[in-house]
């Protein structure tokens, strides 16, 4: 009876190449997620924010890529254990904090085109900090891959008077925001770029 042939094993060079590729993908994904978070705060590209501003799933993907890189690139079981155990332990300890911080990421609740301008829209995202409702108001200006998202206002409903009650256009270059306490914020936008002249905050 013939014995089955041994399965071909990857060469050391091939294992290292694959591991390096996985680590490179993890670094790239981390960089894109960070860039998207920065873009969301400083008037970055809408496409970058929409695709990569998801820290929780991408953080999990980065962890998986790193674990695979270590499993493939290192043949010694002892070395694998020494590297993987603290890595997975830290990930396990950090998971509750990550769920607390990123588990209720903002979600879009409104996207209102500007009057007379198809290249500009008022965007509202809602989220929560524990039990406190949060609102983010921004303006998407431009079209296609070059559209930019400019932050306009942030509202924290920990005090009911700071809750956002309305956000609307007051012409193609002005936004009117009102909170439950009665205060009204009017923010002018640059007619060319759509960039707000100021950011407002309540709470």
Tab-separated table of C-alpha atoms in Angstrom:
chain	number	residue	atom	x	y	z
A	1	UNK	CA	0.000	0.000	0.000
A	2	UNK	CA	1.425	3.325	-1.046
A	3	UNK	CA	1.957	6.027	1.524
A	4	UNK	CA	0.611	9.422	0.477
A	5	UNK	CA	3.293	11.880	-0.551
A	6	UNK	CA	4.203	14.584	1.918
A	7	UNK	CA	2.458	17.869	1.369
A	8	UNK	CA	4.775	20.489	-0.060
A	9	UNK	CA	5.778	22.976	2.580
A	10	UNK	CA	6.229	26.634	2.017
A	11	UNK	CA	9.803	27.760	1.897
A	12	UNK	CA	11.074	30.093	4.594
A	13	UNK	CA	11.278	32.925	2.071
A	14	UNK	CA	7.679	32.419	0.942
A	15	UNK	CA	6.410	32.365	4.533
A	16	UNK	CA	8.250	35.569	5.312
A	17	UNK	CA	6.948	37.224	2.149
A	18	UNK	CA	3.345	36.350	2.997
A	19	UNK	CA	3.788	37.446	6.616
A	20	UNK	CA	5.314	40.740	5.501
A	21	UNK	CA	2.409	41.270	3.103
A	22	UNK	CA	-0.108	40.704	5.901
A	23	UNK	CA	1.735	43.111	8.217
A	24	UNK	CA	1.880	45.690	5.434
A	25	UNK	CA	-1.878	45.350	4.929
A	26	UNK	CA	-2.417	45.805	8.686
A	27	UNK	CA	-0.283	48.968	8.748
A	28	UNK	CA	-2.038	50.353	5.657
A	29	UNK	CA	-5.483	49.666	7.091
A	30	UNK	CA	-4.507	51.315	10.368
A	31	UNK	CA	-3.198	54.369	8.510
A	32	UNK	CA	-6.366	54.672	6.410
A	33	UNK	CA	-8.614	54.383	9.462
A	34	UNK	CA	-6.606	57.058	11.265
A	35	UNK	CA	-6.641	59.289	8.176
A	36	UNK	CA	-10.435	58.888	7.944
A	37	UNK	CA	-10.848	59.883	11.596
A	38	UNK	CA	-8.738	62.993	10.993
A	39	UNK	CA	-10.665	63.765	7.809
A	40	UNK	CA	-13.957	63.651	9.709
A	41	UNK	CA	-12.703	66.419	12.012
A	42	UNK	CA	-10.856	68.636	9.547
A	43	UNK	CA	-12.808	68.804	6.310
A	44	UNK	CA	-11.452	65.719	4.598
A	45	UNK	CA	-12.641	63.665	1.650
A	46	UNK	CA	-16.141	62.248	2.052
A	47	UNK	CA	-15.211	58.987	0.323
A	48	UNK	CA	-12.356	58.404	2.780
A	49	UNK	CA	-14.625	59.063	5.767
A	50	UNK	CA	-17.514	56.921	4.508
A	51	UNK	CA	-15.325	53.925	3.636
A	52	UNK	CA	-12.717	53.881	6.404
A	53	UNK	CA	-14.141	55.689	9.443
A	54	UNK	CA	-15.189	52.416	11.114
A	55	UNK	CA	-12.624	51.832	13.890
A	56	UNK	CA	-14.234	48.763	15.473
A	57	UNK	CA	-14.462	46.400	12.452
A	58	UNK	CA	-11.189	47.614	10.966
A	59	UNK	CA	-9.473	47.274	14.343
A	60	UNK	CA	-10.623	43.655	14.477
A	61	UNK	CA	-9.390	43.129	10.912
A	62	UNK	CA	-5.959	44.538	11.816
A	63	UNK	CA	-5.732	42.150	14.766
A	64	UNK	CA	-6.600	39.180	12.538
A	65	UNK	CA	-3.964	40.213	9.976
A	66	UNK	CA	-1.284	40.489	12.661
A	67	UNK	CA	-2.168	37.092	14.151
A	68	UNK	CA	-2.070	35.457	10.711
A	69	UNK	CA	1.275	37.098	9.971
A	70	UNK	CA	2.737	35.680	13.177
A	71	UNK	CA	1.302	32.201	12.576
A	72	UNK	CA	2.617	32.070	9.018
A	73	UNK	CA	5.899	33.896	9.416
A	74	UNK	CA	7.148	32.201	12.575
A	75	UNK	CA	7.570	28.428	12.654
A	76	UNK	CA	8.730	28.075	16.256
A	77	UNK	CA	5.793	27.270	18.505
A	78	UNK	CA	7.537	28.744	21.515
A	79	UNK	CA	8.150	32.061	19.774
A	80	UNK	CA	4.586	32.138	18.470
A	81	UNK	CA	3.249	31.588	21.966
A	82	UNK	CA	5.490	34.264	23.460
A	83	UNK	CA	4.222	36.780	20.901
A	84	UNK	CA	0.575	35.766	20.541
A	85	UNK	CA	-0.376	35.300	24.190
A	86	UNK	CA	0.363	38.907	25.286
A	87	UNK	CA	-1.071	40.261	22.006
A	88	UNK	CA	-4.370	38.398	22.385
A	89	UNK	CA	-4.429	39.141	26.113
A	90	UNK	CA	-4.131	42.876	25.472
A	91	UNK	CA	-6.794	42.662	22.763
A	92	UNK	CA	-9.135	40.851	25.159
A	93	UNK	CA	-8.610	43.468	27.858
A	94	UNK	CA	-9.042	46.338	25.390
A	95	UNK	CA	-12.219	44.942	23.820
A	96	UNK	CA	-14.658	46.302	26.452
A	97	UNK	CA	-13.102	49.772	26.157
A	98	UNK	CA	-13.230	49.612	22.353
A	99	UNK	CA	-16.896	48.577	22.468
A	100	UNK	CA	-17.619	51.435	24.858
A	101	UNK	CA	-15.856	54.036	22.729
A	102	UNK	CA	-16.676	52.811	19.221
A	103	UNK	CA	-19.665	50.524	19.734
A	104	UNK	CA	-22.172	53.308	19.096
A	105	UNK	CA	-20.502	55.110	16.223
A	106	UNK	CA	-22.523	57.972	14.711
A	107	UNK	CA	-25.008	57.069	11.994
A	108	UNK	CA	-26.382	59.367	9.314
A	109	UNK	CA	-29.949	60.539	9.905
A	110	UNK	CA	-30.277	63.382	7.392
A	111	UNK	CA	-28.763	64.503	4.099
A	112	UNK	CA	-30.384	67.708	2.844
A	113	UNK	CA	-29.323	69.373	-0.426
A	114	UNK	CA	-28.753	73.118	-0.360
A	115	UNK	CA	-31.365	75.259	-2.109
A	116	UNK	CA	-30.237	75.911	-5.659
A	117	UNK	CA	-26.987	73.945	-5.273
A	118	UNK	CA	-26.638	70.289	-6.161
A	119	UNK	CA	-22.985	70.219	-5.011
A	120	UNK	CA	-23.694	70.963	-1.359
A	121	UNK	CA	-25.677	69.153	1.336
A	122	UNK	CA	-26.339	69.409	5.055
A	123	UNK	CA	-25.528	66.139	6.817
A	124	UNK	CA	-26.568	65.125	10.324
A	125	UNK	CA	-25.156	62.188	12.270
A	126	UNK	CA	-26.531	60.947	15.574
A	127	UNK	CA	-24.903	58.838	18.253
A	128	UNK	CA	-24.698	58.430	22.000
A	129	UNK	CA	-22.264	58.674	24.884
A	130	UNK	CA	-23.615	56.074	27.281
A	131	UNK	CA	-27.175	57.432	27.640
A	132	UNK	CA	-26.569	60.985	26.384
A	133	UNK	CA	-27.710	61.688	22.806
A	134	UNK	CA	-25.166	63.345	20.498
A	135	UNK	CA	-25.492	65.162	17.182
A	136	UNK	CA	-22.851	66.095	14.603
A	137	UNK	CA	-23.733	68.555	11.850
A	138	UNK	CA	-21.547	68.927	8.776
A	139	UNK	CA	-21.612	70.107	5.175
A	140	UNK	CA	-20.621	67.988	2.200
A	141	UNK	CA	-19.284	70.287	-0.506
A	142	UNK	CA	-18.264	69.281	-4.001
A	143	UNK	CA	-19.053	66.152	-5.960
A	144	UNK	CA	-17.644	62.733	-6.703
A	145	UNK	CA	-14.331	61.632	-5.246
A	146	UNK	CA	-13.255	65.213	-4.465
A	147	UNK	CA	-16.228	66.086	-2.215
A	148	UNK	CA	-15.186	67.277	1.235
A	149	UNK	CA	-17.004	67.100	4.577
A	150	UNK	CA	-16.758	70.211	6.734
A	151	UNK	CA	-17.770	69.927	10.427
A	152	UNK	CA	-20.208	72.659	11.469
A	153	UNK	CA	-21.593	71.796	14.895
A	154	UNK	CA	-21.522	69.340	17.790
A	155	UNK	CA	-24.353	69.006	20.296
A	156	UNK	CA	-24.347	66.931	23.491
A	157	UNK	CA	-27.769	66.250	24.943
A	158	UNK	CA	-26.508	65.500	28.461
A	159	UNK	CA	-28.474	68.623	29.382
A	160	UNK	CA	-31.843	68.758	27.588
A	161	UNK	CA	-31.372	72.426	26.668
A	162	UNK	CA	-28.399	71.463	24.471
A	163	UNK	CA	-30.336	68.935	22.370
A	164	UNK	CA	-30.458	69.753	18.667
A	165	UNK	CA	-34.037	70.442	17.585
A	166	UNK	CA	-33.568	71.658	14.015
A	167	UNK	CA	-30.908	72.023	11.351
A	168	UNK	CA	-31.844	73.659	8.079
A	169	UNK	CA	-30.593	75.742	5.215
A	170	UNK	CA	-31.057	79.507	5.405
A	171	UNK	CA	-30.037	80.056	1.801
A	172	UNK	CA	-27.362	78.266	-0.264
A	173	UNK	CA	-24.513	79.607	1.881
A	174	UNK	CA	-25.974	79.694	5.393
A	175	UNK	CA	-27.094	77.126	7.947
A	176	UNK	CA	-29.430	77.691	10.874
A	177	UNK	CA	-29.191	75.393	13.897
A	178	UNK	CA	-31.500	75.508	16.916
A	179	UNK	CA	-31.314	73.774	20.281
A	180	UNK	CA	-34.017	72.949	22.785
A	181	UNK	CA	-32.986	75.775	25.110
A	182	UNK	CA	-33.999	78.269	22.428
A	183	UNK	CA	-30.563	79.351	21.236
A	184	UNK	CA	-30.151	79.640	17.462
A	185	UNK	CA	-26.810	79.430	15.661
A	186	UNK	CA	-26.394	80.848	12.156
A	187	UNK	CA	-23.252	79.717	10.338
A	188	UNK	CA	-22.145	81.198	7.030
A	189	UNK	CA	-20.307	79.074	4.459
A	190	UNK	CA	-17.651	80.084	1.988
A	191	UNK	CA	-19.523	80.478	-1.325
A	192	UNK	CA	-16.732	78.735	-3.232
A	193	UNK	CA	-15.534	75.919	-0.963
A	194	UNK	CA	-18.485	75.447	1.413
A	195	UNK	CA	-16.174	75.725	4.410
A	196	UNK	CA	-17.998	77.111	7.491
A	197	UNK	CA	-16.766	80.387	8.942
A	198	UNK	CA	-16.935	78.842	12.422
A	199	UNK	CA	-17.888	75.735	14.351
A	200	UNK	CA	-20.546	75.791	17.020
A	201	UNK	CA	-20.938	73.606	20.087
A	202	UNK	CA	-23.486	73.056	22.818
A	203	UNK	CA	-22.795	70.750	25.718
